[in-house]
Every structure is written in C-alpha cells, then in structure tokens.
Amino acid sequence: MVGLVETPGIPASRLGFSVSHQKVELDIDFATRSLKGKTEITISPHFKELKVIRLNCRQCNLTRLNVNNRAPNIKYQEPYARSSRTSYASVHQHHLLRQKLEPLLKDPPDEELIITLPKSIKIDELDPLSADAALAKINGAIKRDSIDTSALSVTTPIIKAGEDQTARFTPITVNIEFSIEKIRDGLHFVGLTEGDLRYPHVYSRNSQFSGGSCCLFPCIDDPSSRHTWELSIKCPRTLGDVFRPRTASSHVNGNNETLTNGTNGVHPHETHGNSGRSPMDIDDDDDMSLDIAVVASGDMTDEVVDANDPRKKTVSFLCSNAVAAQHIGFAIGPFEHADLSEFREADEDDKLGSNAIRVHGFCLPGRADEVRNTCLPLAKAIDSFTVTYGSYPFSSYKLCFVDDQVADTVHTASFTLCSNRLLFPEDILEPLDRVTRILVHALVSQWIGVNIIPKESTDTWVIIGISYFITDIFLKKLCGNNEYRYRQKKSADRLCEVDVQRPSIYAMGALLALDPSEAEFMALKAPLVLFVLDRRLAKASGSSGLSRIISRIFLNAKVGDLPNSAITTAYFLRTCEKLGHARLDTFFQQWIYGAGCPRFSVTQRFNKKKLVVEMLIKQTQAEQSTDRNLEPDTFLRDVKEEIHNVYAGPIQPVFTGPMTIRIHEADGTPYEHIVEIKEASTKFEIPYNTKYKRLKRSRRQKERAAAASGVDAAADAQDDVLLYCLGDVLQSEEEVADWRLVDWSKEDEERMNQESYEWIRMDADFEWICTMAINMPAYMFLSQLQQDRDIVAQLESIQYIATQREHPLVSTILVRTLMDRRYFHGIRTSAAHALAKNAKDELDWIGLFHLEKAFQEFFCFPNSPMTRSNDFSNRTSYYIQCAIPQAISNVRDHSGRAPLRAKKFLLDKLKFNDNSNNEFSDCHYVAILMSALTNTLLACPEDTGYSFAFEDDEDEDERLQKAAIDEIERYRSMDEWISSYQNIYSVTALDCKRQLALAKVIEIQISDFLQYTQEDTFDPLRLKAFSCVVDLGLFKNDAVLHYFLYILGSDRSPYVRESMHLLFGRALGLLAIGDPVPEDAPQQLDGLIIEQEASSTEARKSELARTQTVPGAVAALKSELESNDVLKKALWESVLSADIGLDEIFNLLDICSTLYDPRTSLVVTLKYPRYWKVENKGNGKLLFSRSNKSRTKPKPKLEIGKLQRVPSPLLKRADSHRANPTPKIVFKPKKPPLAPPAPRADGPPPSASPPADGKPKLTLKFKMGGGSAKSPT
C-alpha cells in the first residue's frame, strides 16, 4: 500500500514539510455572521530544496500573506466559486459541475492555496548542537508560561518527532490574514436570522473527514498532520453586545415571544424543561447581561476585554497535545456551566487524587438541570477508564450542547459538541439507555478517535470497534451483566439480518462518507467482532482478554511506540497475537477482511449403544439466496454504491474457530465440550456421563408424579434430583383454572422422561455471531428457558417458542414467563410479544386473554379493568406496561382485522390513563398507547363480498374507530397548549394519521401536514410532517415537490437539510420500487384454469428486477420522472443554492446523476445584431452608431457574380467630370494563399475560386475622394 514504506533519504510526507505549531486568531461577528482571522503556521521543511508550500483553504478571502515577512507568489482558487454554474445550465449538465469539484473529494483533498517561496528564503541544515537549532526547538515548542504545567498530561510522541524535524532545517513561518463573508461550511450561527427566537450562539462544524477545518482557517486539513495549537477567539462580551451593533428591535423587540432552544414546539410559550427569555420579558435586563462564554479545545489560558472595544473580549486556548485540524473545535454563546465532577463519589476522588479529571457541561440558559441529569454517569465513566486503560490524554473534559447540529456528538480535543436533542429532564425515562451510550462513547473517543487515530481510512474499524467495545464494557458495569448480554445478543441477531451483500468492515472504512448508514453498519459490526475476539482470547490464553490489549495500545501511544498515534489493522493484529498468545490470521481474514455471518444447521441424536451424542454441524451461508429486496430507506445508499462501484464481499463458505457445546444431562449437570469448527460440515461424537435419576422439570411436575405413585413428595424430596426453575408460577389449581392454563399431555411427559438429556446448548460461551438452527424438541427449549440462567439461552428459547404453531400450551408457557418477576425484563417483554400470535379465534383468543389478564394483574385494581395510577419507579414494570399494549395491538382474526375487544381495551387504557401520582412523565407511554390503538384500526381488507359480521358489531366498530381518532386528536390538541417532551404527542399523532390515511381508514390532505413544516416548528415535529408528506406521495403535487426541494437546499438548519436529503432518498425509493405486487392466483371458470399469457411473465420479471436490482429500480424511476420539469428545475436550484456546503452539493449531484443522463451541451445565448446608423457631420466626417432597432432575420446572401459586373460607361463618364468623386466600393475576393498577389488595377479584380470550405470570402476596399463626401443613397 502506498505510504507504508519509506524510501531512505526521502521524507515520508507528500508535501515535503510538516507543521510543528499553528496559531489561529478569529474575530467572530454575530451581526453579519462573518469572521476575520489570521494564522501563523510554523513549518518544518523536510529537505533544503523545498520551493512550494501547499495549504488547504476554502471560502476564505486572503487579505495578506507573507513567508518569513517576505511576500511570496501565491496561487489560490476558491473552491466554492467552482460550484456556481451559469443560469443557462440545466440539471443535465450535472457531470460538468462534478468534474470541477471532483478534486475536493479526495482524502486528503487537493490543496487550494499554493505558495511559492521567495528566492531570498534559504533553508539551511542546522547543527543539532548549535544555538540556532536550540532556538528552533524553543520556537517550535509549546508556550507554557500562562498555564499550570503540572496539570497537563504527558504530550504525545509527535511533539518529540516534530522537534527533531524542526532542529534539522531552518523553520519557516507563514502568516496569513483572511476574512470570510459568506460562511457555507465549517461554522454555524443560530438565533441570528429573521424570526429565529433562540438564544444566539455559534459553533464549529467539525467532521471526521477532511475538508471541514480549512473552511475556517488555512491549514493542512489531513488527519495525519498533527501538531500543537494556540487558539484565540474575539467575540461579544455579553448577549446585549451581540445585538448592539444593529437595531435591537429588528431582531427581538418586535416580538413578544420567548427565546427557546432545543425543545421549542408548535407553541413556544411553554416548553418542557426550558426557561429561555427575550428582552421584552420582565427580566430582559438579566438576559441581555448574560455573559458570552467561549468553550474550545485545549486549556483556557486567559480571557481579556478588548482595549479598543469594551463590548468585546478575547479568550485564548492552548492545546498542548498534537492533534489534527479536524479536532480543533469551539462554541460561543450565553452558555451556563454545570460542574459534572460533583457527581464523583468522595472515595473515588480521594483514590484518584491529582488524576481525577474535571468534567464540565455547558448549555444554553435554563437547561443546566437537564445537563446534570443527562450527563450523570460521565464522572464515574472517566474514573473507570482512567483506572482500567490509563490516564486521560488531556487535562479536562468539556461538553457543550447546541442547536441544529447534524450528528448527536462531534469529537474534538478534550471537548465534545453535543446536540440539544440528547438532553432530557429527570422525569423522562425513555431516552436514558440510548443517550447514556452515546455520551459515554463520546468520552471514550477522547482516548481513541482523537488521541489515537486510524492511519488509513480502512483502519477506521479499529477506532470504532475499540471505542464502542469500551463503552459497552462500562455499561455492563453500570447496568449489569444481563443487560449487557441481552443487548449483545439483540445486536448479533440484527447484524445477521443486515450483513447480506455488504462489504467487509475493513473495506467499508473508505465508504463512510458515502452514506450515514455505512457508519451505522460499522458501529454495529465492529464492536461485535471485538466482543467475539475478546471471548476467544480470554478462553484461549486465560488472560483478561481484549482489555489488557487496549490498555497496552494506549500506553504505547503515550510513550511514543505508536508512530504519530496512528493505529493500523496490522499493528492491532500483532498486538493481539503478542499479548493473547494466539494466531489470529484466520480470524481477521474471516471477520475483518471478509463479509457476512455464518449460518449453522445442527442435527443431534443420542446413540444408546455407544452412550454418545452424535452431532452434525453444517454451515449453510453459501446456500442462502443472494437476492435482496430493495428497501426505500436504504435505496439511496444502494444507488450511491452502484454509482461509486462498491461491491459486496464474497460469501465465505467456511468460518472456523472453537465452539463450546454444553449438554445438560438427565441429572441436571452441565458438561461442556469444545469442538473446533474447521470445515463446512463437522461430524463428531460427545460422550455421555449421567448415571443418576433424571430431574423433574418443575415443582408441579414433581408433585403430580408423587401423587400418581402414592408417595409423599416432601419425604422423597431428598432422594430426588430437582432444579429450581424459572417460570414456576401460577401452579395452584385455582390459578390454573382462573388463567385457563394447560399442561403437557401424558404422552409428552412419557416422551420427555425417556430423553437422555435435558437440552443441548450450542455456542454456550457466545463466541460466534451467527444464526443457529438445531433439531431439538420444543420441551428441551422449555427446559433451557426455565433452567438455564444465561440471558442469551433464555432469549433463544423464547425466539424458538415464538415460531411454533399456535397452541394453548405455548400460550401457557409464555404467560408464565411474563408473570415471573425473576426473569429479565427483555425476556418477559419478548414473551408478551410472542403471546399475540397465540390469540386466535380457534383457540378462543387464549393469547389475548392472557395478555389482558396479565395487564389487569399488574396494573389494574383487583378484579377490575380500571387501571391504577401510573408508577414508573420500577423500570422493569414500566417496560412490561409498555410491551403488553403493543402486543395486543398485533392481534388479528382470520380476516386481518383486530378484534373488537382489543380495540376497546386499548381505547380504555388511553382514555382513562392516570398519571397524577407518578413522579415520572408518561408522555412516551401515552405515545405507545396512541400507536397501538392506531395499529388496531389498520389492516382492514377490501370487501370481498362475503361478510359474517353482524350489523351491531359493525356499528360498534365504527363508534370505536371514531372515538379512537378523537382521542388521538385530543392529545395532539393538548400538545399545542402544554408541550410534551420534544412534542412527542404531536409527532405520534401525525404518524397515526399517516398510517390511517395510507390504509384508507380516514381521508386526509397533504395540506394537513404542511402546517407543521413551517420554520419555527420544533425540528423533530417538522421532519415528521415532511416524512408523512413523503409517504403520502411527494411527487403527486408539483407545488409541494418544489417547496420540499426548496427547504432541502435553503433551510437555516443543517440538521433539517440533512434529514430532508434522507427523506428525499426515501421518496425516490418509494417511487422506484413501487407497490408490492401480490402473486396472482390462476383464474378459475367452470372448473377450467385460465393461465396468463407470456406477456405477464415478462411484466413479472420486470417487476422483480425493479424490486431487487438497483439498475431495474433506477430505470423505473427514470421513466416515472423523465417528464417532470418541476423536479428538474427545483433540484438544480437546490444544487446551486448558496446556503449548502460541498458535501450537500455532492449528495445532490449523486441524485442528479441517478435521475438524468449527462449531456455535454450548453445553451448559448447571443444578442440580436442591431442596425447601424450614420450621420453626416460635414467636412468629410461621418458618425456611425448603433441604433436601438434589432435585426431578427438574416440578410439575403450576397451574389458574388453580380457584385463583380463592370459599371455602365455613362456612369463612368459622369464620374469623370466630378471634381470630388464619391467613395468607391470595390469587392475583391480573397485569392488562394499559395497564389502570387495579383497586380493592382483600376478595373474589377479577376474572379477567384472559392476556398476549400465552400464559403466565399469577400474583401471590401474603400477608396475615398479628397472632397466632401455625401451620404450614399
């Protein structure tokens, strides 16, 4: 691979130099949303012959540039100027614009600023022991005068390397002054546009990809260019100073509404957890006097008021660790500070001492309590990581929550920019697990992601995998082992579903910028692969597994053994093999460089003669179909991969490795056997060990067996082998009768007693990411569910039981699992969802009865369907209370309709919901009830002509339907007056209306959703409205389509624009894939079967290609939209919008190239020629000028032959008597170039042959007389 091997004597850098230090000074102007700045870049040449310095610089207007105080020659082409096309270009010229912008897509991108060094600058090699070399080291080192160096961590090794390079050659200092008037990338202003009532603030838009930082200041925007930084930011001193340069009434005073941030809904008068104010409120002076805070990467060194303008101040920061430009970020605004270190336990503080890292939270006014609640675990997390993996690489950690940010978190040096969407107050439960994982991962990224980076883009999987692995290990400590293994199992199942026709995680590193789903896939698979690797290493070497390896990597980066702190896949492999004492080439080849997941099919049989268990394990992933139905949500990703020639990894026929098989024999003793999987089909025998009585599966079974034999069960208890079983509830005769439970038949029990073992557990140690199918009877899965304490084993049992045919016994097993509080909440909720399948008419709705009975037992008054007041203090109970209504909503009869009792049950629970005595908000629970109630109104098939419903039932169903819709509408209206958390009532109500409209239950117009798409609406609600418009048919209305694309290209929020782009991709996917066409059954007429013609077969093939192949879907999409002129114009206007950045332009160009064929042509516009007019001024002077009259028709062609005729003799005689002859025009054709020039004569010139191109050329010669001229007639 290029760049991995260095040629001796030639520097490794492609630029011929490296940056040892950079100073950046920025003056942020809130009023004009612009900035001025200057930077000083200290460059270390790698050789004396350096002539050119190349820097990345975008959207900057350079006002001054010098190199060592000398003016150089520069070449600078601002890349955003390339994105402007002439107004006469159309969407078919998209390829021309892409060709102009293509160099900006490189990683790293081409440098825009080229500086040619003056000849007067000499680069000399320095003696390492000379004074100049020492001075160069001092100049390249970090200024620590203004900070406490004892609080700083050990610097990264790149500083040492930089000093050595600086000492070799004379350093060069580049000073650049610049300004940015129109900011399109790199920086985002909030609360400064007309009608935006949020608190004004601004923050940098950093990205993990190159090209973002150079939009703010000239630099080397390459992740491998890491050095120290000094950052100074000048900004307004108070919030009042932000408005003071312009008329305050133009922005705030004309509106008496409240400044809101992050939670503003339809009506911002009352927002959840927000206390924003405007200057028109009573305490407006307090708002206007709020101090503007600056939060940035590194350590703050000083904060001084500007001597020339007391309304401004300058805040300076020093980043003493070598980091890339993309990891320098900042935020400016009226932020409140929350000290998150106060949540550190006292004993931890004493134990860590000086290593205890301060954690700071910053937020907009009124949200400090939400920050404390949301970031509660971070102090504990940073202490845990410091003890386990080594010291924190920076001196402190800061988080700042801002509006409109696209990603949930953005990682910079010692500083994380977070979206306000993550904040939630104390009374909200739902986002707790998800947000905690996001924030802990952001903290881990300071160790690996900022301090340690990937050397190549293909090594990104190491960074993502390790960071999420550490995150999950901490969550295991925080939430428990059951939660950890449950989530790992759910993630593994999800990966097996989506890892079909996908690239490997190694190859996907270069594709992360293609689509957001690529990063989501890597974040799913990479930590799971490391989880499996950790399990295998821990078992093979008996060590602590991957944690020790990660700790060693962090230590090597700290002491300088990891060059440039850039990790590679090969380095990670060597470290794992060295510390894990195992060869891992095969593992990496299959899971890192390979794609897909294994699929096992297991058959087992007990051989009584040999007393062995014969097993056969086959891998069937090579036999699975490669056809995959396209999905609207991933259609745009599939199209981009098709455009950029991204290919899926080959299907691996064999995955190898150890597999632990645990056989629970008849006495209940588990025996583990480790089998090495080396081939696609592995056959082996496992010895049998049991010589004791077999166990009884439950207390109930034991009592029945004792009663049948006439033996006292209590007296025989000591002689019998019995394991305590989960799910051993509802065993009394009264409970069995009351719950309508059934038990195994005698035949089943006899067959169970004849089995030689209880169950077989495949992959007992969770060392594989796979799907496993084993031919065990259902009662063995029941034994595994009740007796295996492993959460993964219990979940596998529930998943198998859920696939069985509906039966009262299955419902009995599931309801006992649901009612047993000892089970983990994930197992109980899975059982609740599985019960819905057993709610069938032929079973007397036993599954529905069990769900209703369980809800009544847990959450209603005794012997009453009326629910008690909500109590969410027990989270497990809360999960169950949410899961049962969802399960009931999925109950259907044979016609696909929800039974009337299910609708009435959910309507009552929504209508009579009581949260008056609950310390937590029930907004998410109410949203679940609204969605569940809507689900029962769906799936109403068209009338087939046969109906067995009574008229009274139909009337009752209509009344329930109307009441359900009214109740949903009531909560939507309630949200307009008392806003729920993030307007979840309105968001859910819109989604319910969308589903009902698609099912034709209600009639609704798109305009009903458009009222929520206004700019002042809370972003999640606004985007939900746009999503509903997309699902109901975006392309049906040209005006709506034009409005949609206008918002996509010009909205003030980058988060909204990004989300709109994804929605537009979904709209294209819905149109391209089309509605699913069901298989048509053969028509029957009087016993005859009418087969369709061959044309229908071709149509079926075309439909199949449309739904399963990208080229087929794109062809169908083009045919649908080729005549839509509104789309062409609106899409091209969005591409040329001055409000979007380069990444957004490239995304839109991908769509253009998908929809429209390129045309290398351009409409040329010429002005009509205008007639000339002449005016005789006398004395031989003629004034020629253009008239306002335009010529719209071509003049007739000149006939050469007629023009060459000799004038009449009379005219000649008349001319000869004139003293002053008039001007004489002689037409002289041009002769061929090779012919000699003809002699001059008074007569007409001889005719010449026309040129080779067939077009005669004329030469006009004027002969002017000596007297006054007359105008020709």
Coordinates of N, CA and C in Angstrom, one line a residue, residues 263-272 968-987 989-990 993 1008-1009 1011-1012 1014 1017 1021:
T263 N -36.1 22.6 22.6 CA -37.4 21.9 22.9 C -38.6 22.7 22.4
N264 N -38.3 23.7 21.6 CA -39.5 24.5 21.2 C -40.4 23.7 20.3
G265 N -41.7 23.8 20.6 CA -42.6 23.0 19.9 C -43.5 23.9 19.0
V266 N -44.8 23.5 18.8 CA -45.7 24.2 18.0 C -45.9 25.6 18.5
H267 N -46.1 25.7 19.8 CA -46.2 27.0 20.5 C -45.1 27.1 21.5
P268 N -44.2 28.0 21.4 CA -43.1 28.1 22.3 C -43.4 28.8 23.6
H269 N -44.6 29.0 23.9 CA -44.9 29.7 25.2 C -44.6 28.9 26.4
E270 N -44.8 27.6 26.3 CA -44.5 26.7 27.4 C -43.7 25.5 26.8
T271 N -42.5 25.4 27.2 CA -41.6 24.3 26.7 C -41.1 23.5 27.9
H272 N -40.9 22.2 27.6 CA -40.5 21.3 28.6 C -39.1 21.5 29.1
I968 N -57.0 10.4 19.9 CA -55.7 10.8 19.3 C -55.6 12.3 19.0
E969 N -56.7 12.8 18.4 CA -56.7 14.2 18.1 C -56.7 15.1 19.4
R970 N -57.3 14.5 20.5 CA -57.3 15.3 21.7 C -55.9 15.5 22.3
Y971 N -55.1 14.4 22.2 CA -53.7 14.6 22.7 C -52.9 15.5 21.8
R972 N -53.2 15.5 20.5 CA -52.5 16.4 19.6 C -52.8 17.8 19.9
S973 N -54.1 18.1 20.2 CA -54.5 19.5 20.6 C -53.9 19.9 21.9
M974 N -53.9 18.9 22.8 CA -53.3 19.2 24.2 C -51.8 19.6 24.0
D975 N -51.1 19.0 23.1 CA -49.7 19.3 22.9 C -49.5 20.7 22.4
E976 N -50.5 21.3 21.8 CA -50.3 22.7 21.4 C -50.4 23.7 22.5
W977 N -51.0 23.3 23.6 CA -51.1 24.2 24.8 C -50.1 23.9 25.9
I978 N -49.9 22.6 26.1 CA -49.0 22.1 27.1 C -48.0 21.2 26.4
S979 N -46.9 21.7 26.0 CA -46.0 20.9 25.2 C -45.5 19.7 26.0
S980 N -45.5 18.5 25.3 CA -44.9 17.3 25.9 C -43.4 17.3 25.5
Y981 N -42.7 16.4 26.1 CA -41.2 16.3 25.8 C -41.0 16.1 24.3
Q982 N -40.3 17.1 23.7 CA -40.0 17.1 22.3 C -41.2 16.9 21.5
N983 N -42.4 17.4 21.9 CA -43.6 17.3 21.2 C -44.0 15.9 20.7
I984 N -43.8 15.0 21.6 CA -44.0 13.6 21.2 C -45.4 13.3 21.0
Y985 N -46.4 14.0 21.6 CA -47.8 13.8 21.3 C -48.1 14.1 19.9
S986 N -47.6 15.3 19.5 CA -47.9 15.7 18.1 C -47.2 14.9 17.1
V987 N -45.9 14.5 17.4 CA -45.2 13.6 16.4 C -45.9 12.3 16.3
A989 N -49.2 11.7 16.9 CA -50.5 11.9 16.3 C -50.3 12.0 14.7
L990 N -49.3 12.7 14.3 CA -49.1 12.8 12.8 C -48.8 11.4 12.2
K993 N -52.0 9.5 12.0 CA -52.8 9.9 10.8 C -52.3 9.5 9.5
D1008 N -52.8 19.1 5.4 CA -53.0 19.0 6.9 C -51.6 18.8 7.5
F1009 N -50.7 18.2 6.8 CA -49.3 18.0 7.4 C -48.4 19.2 7.1
Q1011 N -48.9 22.3 7.5 CA -48.9 23.4 8.5 C -47.8 23.2 9.6
Y1012 N -47.3 21.9 9.7 CA -46.3 21.7 10.7 C -44.9 21.8 10.1
Q1014 N -43.5 24.5 8.9 CA -43.0 25.9 9.0 C -41.7 26.0 9.8
T1017 N -41.3 25.6 13.7 CA -41.8 24.4 14.4 C -40.6 23.6 14.9
L1021 N -40.7 17.4 15.1 CA -42.1 17.5 14.6 C -42.2 17.9 13.1

